[in-house]
Structures are given as structure tokens and as C-alpha cells.
mmCIF file of C-alpha atoms and ligand atoms in Angstrom:
data_model
loop_
_atom_site.group_PDB
_atom_site.id
_atom_site.type_symbol
_atom_site.label_atom_id
_atom_site.label_comp_id
_atom_site.label_asym_id
_atom_site.label_seq_id
_atom_site.Cartn_x
_atom_site.Cartn_y
_atom_site.Cartn_z
ATOM 1 C CA MET A 9 6.126 239.392 163.905
ATOM 2 C CA THR A 10 7.974 236.168 164.742
ATOM 3 C CA LYS A 11 10.433 235.321 167.451
ATOM 4 C CA SER A 12 13.289 233.009 166.628
ATOM 5 C CA SER A 13 14.465 230.332 168.965
ATOM 6 C CA GLY A 14 17.228 228.221 167.499
ATOM 7 C CA SER A 15 16.132 226.987 164.098
ATOM 8 C CA SER A 16 12.361 227.173 164.792
ATOM 9 C CA ARG A 17 10.396 230.364 164.285
ATOM 10 C CA VAL A 18 7.154 230.404 166.241
ATOM 11 C CA PRO A 19 4.680 233.265 165.902
ATOM 12 C CA ASP A 20 4.460 235.057 169.272
ATOM 13 C CA CYS A 21 0.687 235.052 169.255
ATOM 14 C CA PHE A 22 0.490 231.230 169.224
ATOM 15 C CA GLN A 23 2.740 230.596 172.196
ATOM 16 C CA ALA A 24 0.121 231.188 174.907
ATOM 17 C CA LEU A 25 -2.528 228.971 173.339
ATOM 18 C CA GLY A 26 -3.864 225.881 175.091
ATOM 19 C CA ALA A 27 -4.741 222.357 173.993
ATOM 20 C CA VAL A 28 -6.725 221.441 170.918
ATOM 21 C CA VAL A 29 -10.362 220.965 171.942
ATOM 22 C CA VAL A 30 -11.737 220.079 168.493
ATOM 23 C CA SER A 31 -9.332 218.994 165.758
ATOM 24 C CA ARG A 32 -9.637 220.009 162.101
ATOM 25 C CA GLN A 33 -10.650 216.425 161.272
ATOM 26 C CA GLN A 34 -13.417 216.414 163.885
ATOM 27 C CA ILE A 35 -14.608 219.751 162.497
ATOM 28 C CA ALA A 36 -14.613 218.451 158.923
ATOM 29 C CA ASP A 37 -16.569 215.321 159.941
ATOM 30 C CA SER A 38 -19.122 217.381 161.831
ATOM 31 C CA VAL A 39 -19.564 219.866 158.965
ATOM 32 C CA ALA A 40 -20.153 216.962 156.557
ATOM 33 C CA GLN A 41 -22.775 215.411 158.860
ATOM 34 C CA LEU A 42 -24.571 218.741 159.295
ATOM 35 C CA ALA A 43 -24.561 219.324 155.541
ATOM 36 C CA ASP A 44 -26.106 215.895 154.922
ATOM 37 C CA LYS A 45 -28.909 216.624 157.378
ATOM 38 C CA LEU A 46 -29.541 220.077 155.890
ATOM 39 C CA ALA A 47 -29.540 218.705 152.341
ATOM 40 C CA ARG A 48 -32.307 216.287 153.364
ATOM 41 C CA GLN A 49 -34.311 218.930 155.242
ATOM 42 C CA TYR A 50 -34.243 221.511 152.431
ATOM 43 C CA ARG A 51 -34.244 219.221 149.368
ATOM 44 C CA GLY A 52 -35.996 220.937 146.438
ATOM 45 C CA LYS A 53 -36.141 224.268 148.265
ATOM 46 C CA GLU A 54 -34.159 227.467 148.148
ATOM 47 C CA LEU A 55 -32.279 228.019 151.407
ATOM 48 C CA THR A 56 -31.386 231.446 152.773
ATOM 49 C CA ILE A 57 -28.368 231.226 155.061
ATOM 50 C CA LEU A 58 -27.922 234.016 157.575
ATOM 51 C CA ALA A 59 -24.287 233.842 158.676
ATOM 52 C CA VAL A 60 -23.494 235.401 162.038
ATOM 53 C CA MET A 61 -20.369 237.440 161.540
ATOM 54 C CA THR A 62 -17.601 237.288 162.124
ATOM 55 C CA GLY A 63 -17.238 234.003 163.959
ATOM 56 C CA ALA A 64 -19.303 231.855 161.574
ATOM 57 C CA MET A 65 -17.364 232.973 158.502
ATOM 58 C CA ILE A 66 -15.165 229.902 158.119
ATOM 59 C CA PHE A 67 -17.828 227.404 159.206
ATOM 60 C CA VAL A 68 -20.313 228.864 156.701
ATOM 61 C CA ALA A 69 -17.740 228.835 153.909
ATOM 62 C CA ASP A 70 -17.153 225.105 154.475
ATOM 63 C CA LEU A 71 -20.815 224.258 155.063
ATOM 64 C CA ILE A 72 -22.359 225.901 152.004
ATOM 65 C CA ARG A 73 -19.884 224.252 149.651
ATOM 66 C CA ARG A 74 -21.254 220.907 150.833
ATOM 67 C CA LEU A 75 -24.905 221.823 150.204
ATOM 68 C CA PRO A 76 -26.389 220.586 146.919
ATOM 69 C CA LEU A 77 -29.082 223.241 147.135
ATOM 70 C CA ARG A 78 -29.862 226.655 145.732
ATOM 71 C CA VAL A 79 -28.412 228.818 148.515
ATOM 72 C CA ARG A 80 -28.742 232.533 149.164
ATOM 73 C CA LEU A 81 -26.134 233.939 151.527
ATOM 74 C CA ASN A 82 -26.772 236.832 153.902
ATOM 75 C CA VAL A 83 -24.587 238.044 156.747
ATOM 76 C CA ILE A 84 -25.359 239.874 159.955
ATOM 77 C CA SER A 85 -22.876 241.383 162.383
ATOM 78 C CA VAL A 86 -23.253 240.567 166.029
ATOM 79 C CA GLY A 87 -21.037 241.198 169.025
ATOM 80 C CA SER A 88 -21.152 240.973 172.790
ATOM 81 C CA TYR A 89 -17.635 239.994 173.858
ATOM 82 C CA GLY A 90 -15.310 242.800 172.715
ATOM 83 C CA ASP A 91 -11.882 242.070 174.206
ATOM 84 C CA SER A 92 -13.381 240.037 177.051
ATOM 85 C CA THR A 93 -14.043 236.288 177.390
ATOM 86 C CA ALA A 94 -17.502 236.837 178.894
ATOM 87 C CA SER A 95 -20.616 238.063 177.130
ATOM 88 C CA ASN A 96 -21.983 241.394 178.340
ATOM 89 C CA GLY A 97 -25.457 239.847 178.010
ATOM 90 C CA LYS A 98 -26.713 242.423 175.497
ATOM 91 C CA PRO A 99 -25.641 241.445 171.998
ATOM 92 C CA TYR A 100 -25.236 244.221 169.454
ATOM 93 C CA ILE A 101 -27.075 243.205 166.268
ATOM 94 C CA GLY A 102 -26.256 244.962 163.022
ATOM 95 C CA PRO A 103 -28.585 245.758 160.120
ATOM 96 C CA LEU A 104 -29.901 243.184 157.677
ATOM 97 C CA CYS A 105 -29.889 244.254 154.047
ATOM 98 C CA ASP A 106 -32.208 241.693 152.468
ATOM 99 C CA ASP A 107 -35.917 241.293 153.067
ATOM 100 C CA LEU A 108 -36.372 237.752 154.420
ATOM 101 C CA ALA A 109 -40.161 237.627 154.025
ATOM 102 C CA GLY A 110 -41.319 234.197 152.845
ATOM 103 C CA GLN A 111 -37.804 232.736 152.778
ATOM 104 C CA ASP A 112 -36.603 229.539 154.462
ATOM 105 C CA VAL A 113 -33.919 231.006 156.714
ATOM 106 C CA LEU A 114 -31.141 229.086 158.455
ATOM 107 C CA ILE A 115 -29.215 231.135 161.011
ATOM 108 C CA VAL A 116 -25.651 229.781 161.191
ATOM 109 C CA ASP A 117 -23.341 230.596 164.085
ATOM 110 C CA ASP A 118 -20.003 229.298 165.315
ATOM 111 C CA ILE A 119 -20.760 228.567 168.975
ATOM 112 C CA LEU A 120 -23.635 228.556 171.448
ATOM 113 C CA ASP A 121 -22.849 229.763 174.948
ATOM 114 C CA SER A 122 -25.651 231.581 176.814
ATOM 115 C CA GLY A 123 -27.838 231.473 173.697
ATOM 116 C CA LEU A 124 -28.701 235.178 174.020
ATOM 117 C CA THR A 125 -27.179 236.051 170.642
ATOM 118 C CA LEU A 126 -29.152 233.376 168.813
ATOM 119 C CA LYS A 127 -32.347 234.214 170.705
ATOM 120 C CA ALA A 128 -32.094 237.871 169.673
ATOM 121 C CA LEU A 129 -31.382 236.874 166.064
ATOM 122 C CA ILE A 130 -34.321 234.462 165.875
ATOM 123 C CA GLU A 131 -36.602 237.233 167.141
ATOM 124 C CA LYS A 132 -35.224 239.673 164.581
ATOM 125 C CA VAL A 133 -35.688 237.228 161.688
ATOM 126 C CA GLN A 134 -39.137 236.162 162.867
ATOM 127 C CA SER A 135 -40.260 239.802 162.839
ATOM 128 C CA MET A 136 -39.588 239.797 159.066
ATOM 129 C CA ASN A 137 -42.215 237.087 158.374
ATOM 130 C CA PRO A 138 -39.940 234.413 156.876
ATOM 131 C CA GLY A 139 -41.336 231.119 155.541
ATOM 132 C CA SER A 140 -39.365 229.291 158.251
ATOM 133 C CA VAL A 141 -36.494 229.932 160.667
ATOM 134 C CA ARG A 142 -34.081 227.272 161.866
ATOM 135 C CA THR A 143 -30.666 227.410 163.505
ATOM 136 C CA CYS A 144 -27.364 225.632 162.929
ATOM 137 C CA VAL A 145 -24.372 225.922 165.254
ATOM 138 C CA LEU A 146 -21.047 224.107 165.048
ATOM 139 C CA LEU A 147 -20.141 224.078 168.752
ATOM 140 C CA ARG A 148 -22.137 224.156 171.975
ATOM 141 C CA LYS A 149 -20.687 224.715 175.434
ATOM 142 C CA VAL A 150 -21.959 222.263 178.028
ATOM 143 C CA ARG A 151 -23.036 224.663 180.764
ATOM 144 C CA VAL A 152 -24.558 224.368 184.225
ATOM 145 C CA GLN A 153 -27.207 226.894 183.209
ATOM 146 C CA PRO A 154 -28.838 225.772 179.956
ATOM 147 C CA ALA A 155 -28.751 228.042 176.913
ATOM 148 C CA ALA A 156 -31.669 230.367 176.218
ATOM 149 C CA VAL A 157 -32.556 228.533 172.983
ATOM 150 C CA GLU A 158 -32.592 225.026 171.505
ATOM 151 C CA VAL A 159 -30.582 224.644 168.298
ATOM 152 C CA ASP A 160 -32.076 222.714 165.357
ATOM 153 C CA TYR A 161 -28.771 221.510 163.851
ATOM 154 C CA MET A 162 -25.945 221.047 166.356
ATOM 155 C CA GLY A 163 -22.375 219.973 165.645
ATOM 156 C CA LEU A 164 -20.298 219.175 168.715
ATOM 157 C CA ASP A 165 -20.554 219.674 172.458
ATOM 158 C CA ILE A 166 -17.448 221.036 174.200
ATOM 159 C CA GLU A 167 -16.552 221.844 177.787
ATOM 160 C CA ASP A 168 -17.389 225.302 179.114
ATOM 161 C CA LYS A 169 -14.058 227.021 178.362
ATOM 162 C CA PHE A 170 -13.228 229.982 176.154
ATOM 163 C CA VAL A 171 -11.959 228.663 172.823
ATOM 164 C CA VAL A 172 -10.456 230.166 169.675
ATOM 165 C CA GLY A 173 -9.789 229.066 166.108
ATOM 166 C CA TYR A 174 -11.848 228.057 163.043
ATOM 167 C CA GLY A 175 -13.455 231.500 163.040
ATOM 168 C CA LEU A 176 -13.689 231.918 166.815
ATOM 169 C CA ASP A 177 -11.736 234.844 168.172
ATOM 170 C CA TYR A 178 -10.323 236.500 171.223
ATOM 171 C CA ASP A 179 -10.156 240.262 170.644
ATOM 172 C CA ASN A 180 -10.552 239.554 166.904
ATOM 173 C CA CYS A 181 -7.431 237.332 166.785
ATOM 174 C CA TYR A 182 -6.874 233.591 166.226
ATOM 175 C CA ARG A 183 -9.773 233.136 163.764
ATOM 176 C CA ASN A 184 -7.358 231.645 161.239
ATOM 177 C CA LEU A 185 -6.295 228.650 163.368
ATOM 178 C CA PRO A 186 -7.458 225.425 161.688
ATOM 179 C CA ASP A 187 -8.242 223.632 164.992
ATOM 180 C CA VAL A 188 -10.321 224.895 167.912
ATOM 181 C CA ARG A 189 -8.138 225.366 170.977
ATOM 182 C CA LYS A 190 -8.350 226.649 174.513
ATOM 183 C CA LEU A 191 -7.192 230.220 174.751
ATOM 184 C CA HIS A 192 -4.841 229.599 177.654
ATOM 185 C CA PRO A 193 -2.358 226.715 178.165
ATOM 186 C CA ASP A 194 -4.050 225.441 181.341
ATOM 187 C CA GLY A 195 -7.533 226.452 180.238
ATOM 188 C CA ALA A 196 -7.660 228.938 183.137
ATOM 189 C CA ILE A 197 -9.382 231.589 181.054
ATOM 190 C CA GLY A 198 -13.101 231.222 180.498
HETATM 191 P P1 IMP B 27 -23.935 233.593 173.500
HETATM 192 O O1 IMP B 27 -24.791 234.753 173.088
HETATM 193 O O2 IMP B 27 -23.516 233.670 174.935
HETATM 194 O O3 IMP B 27 -24.530 232.253 173.142
HETATM 195 O O4 IMP B 27 -22.562 233.726 172.713
HETATM 196 C C1 IMP B 27 -22.493 233.402 171.371
HETATM 197 C C2 IMP B 27 -21.515 234.258 170.641
HETATM 198 O O5 IMP B 27 -20.407 234.603 171.461
HETATM 199 C C3 IMP B 27 -20.978 233.488 169.471
HETATM 200 O O6 IMP B 27 -21.535 234.043 168.299
HETATM 201 C C4 IMP B 27 -19.487 233.675 169.537
HETATM 202 O O7 IMP B 27 -19.088 234.596 168.541
HETATM 203 C C5 IMP B 27 -19.185 234.240 170.884
HETATM 204 N N1 IMP B 27 -18.536 233.237 171.760
HETATM 205 C C6 IMP B 27 -19.103 232.502 172.732
HETATM 206 N N2 IMP B 27 -18.214 231.699 173.329
HETATM 207 C C7 IMP B 27 -17.042 231.918 172.687
HETATM 208 C C8 IMP B 27 -15.726 231.338 172.832
HETATM 209 O O8 IMP B 27 -15.440 230.466 173.644
HETATM 210 N N3 IMP B 27 -14.784 231.835 171.986
HETATM 211 C C9 IMP B 27 -15.034 232.796 171.041
HETATM 212 N N4 IMP B 27 -16.253 233.322 170.878
HETATM 213 C C10 IMP B 27 -17.252 232.899 171.698
HETATM 214 MG MG1 MG B 28 -20.233 235.128 166.998
#
């Protein structure tokens, strides 16, 4: 649904959004740098990507197309925010279809906040006796309280505000924005 104002037609859902925090160019540069590092780390190996759905969907799609490796792609559903901007501290983790035993697994997520989601995922993957487990995250919030885990491959640090776009959502909306933006015009939310 769009609202018209004069000659411009602006989608209603974009009007409340705040400033760009990470531009599409900064994202593209960071994805390219991460892919270069991963290509060196896993050269000559088969890499099993475990994409954390739904937020990592767009990041993973861009990242794997830059990897000159034999890549297997698995997804896992995770959620702890619902229609809120704060984690409930107990991430729901969905089922994993493939057996990851012996595989070199890279867990890929969109953003690191408390780190509880990634911590729970690492534990789940480790219980399946993989060959190795590493983590790759595009964004990390700079927080007073440090995250529960260290990430092996990190993209960009951002301020501790709730952001949307490039896969990141609020109430399952805004994932399709090409830049990462604050949810609220003055950044008051989050
Ligand atoms: P954590 O468990 O607190 O580290 O939260 C990580 C998960 O929460 C990520 O997989 C994201 O999907 C989601 N998340 C954390 N911060 C944001 C945000 O600012 N916007 C949208 N999603 C977020
Ligand atoms: Mg997520």
C-alpha cells in the first residue's frame, strides 16, 4: 500500500525509518573482505555453511557467491525477538536436517548482540561431532556488556541500536532494504 503526496509515492512502511547505519557499499566491501578470508581459510576443503534464518538469508546469498570453494548450504531457524526489539534471552532453535559429523561447519548470522543465539548454535553443532566449527557474522553491536561468544569472522561494528535491512527485520518486515538503517528516525528504539 502506498500513500501519495504530490508527485512522490512513498511506501508507508518506510516513512518511520531512521538513518542509514551501514550503506550498501560498506556491506558489499565487508562481504568481499570476509569472502577473501574464508577462501584462504578453507582452500582445498569442502565448506558446510549453516545459515541462521531468516536474518542471514541475504548476507549468505551474497557471501557464498564470492566463495571459490565447494560449498554445502544448510539452514537453521532461530528466533528470540518476535515483535520486540529485545531478545527474550532464550533463543528458539529449529531442527537441523543434515548430519554435520566430520564436516567443516561455518555458522553464518546477520548480527551479534548478546551472543546467546550463536552460543546455543555452536553448542548444537558441536554435539554433532563436526570436523570444525567456526562463526561468521556481518554486524556486531558494540555493547557495554560483552557478547557471550567471540566470532571468528567479523564484518562491521555498529552502535548498540536496533537496526533493520539487508535481512534484518522488525516483526519480520524491512528485510528487503538494501542498506542497514535504524528502526526509528531518532534512533530512540533499541
Ligand atoms: P543475540 O542472540 O542477542 O546475539 O541476537 C542475535 C539475533 O537477534 C540475530 O540472529 C538477529 O536475528 C537478531 N537481532 C539482534 N539485534 C538485532 C537488530 O538490531 N535488528 C534485527 N535483528 C536483530
Ligand atoms: Mg537472526
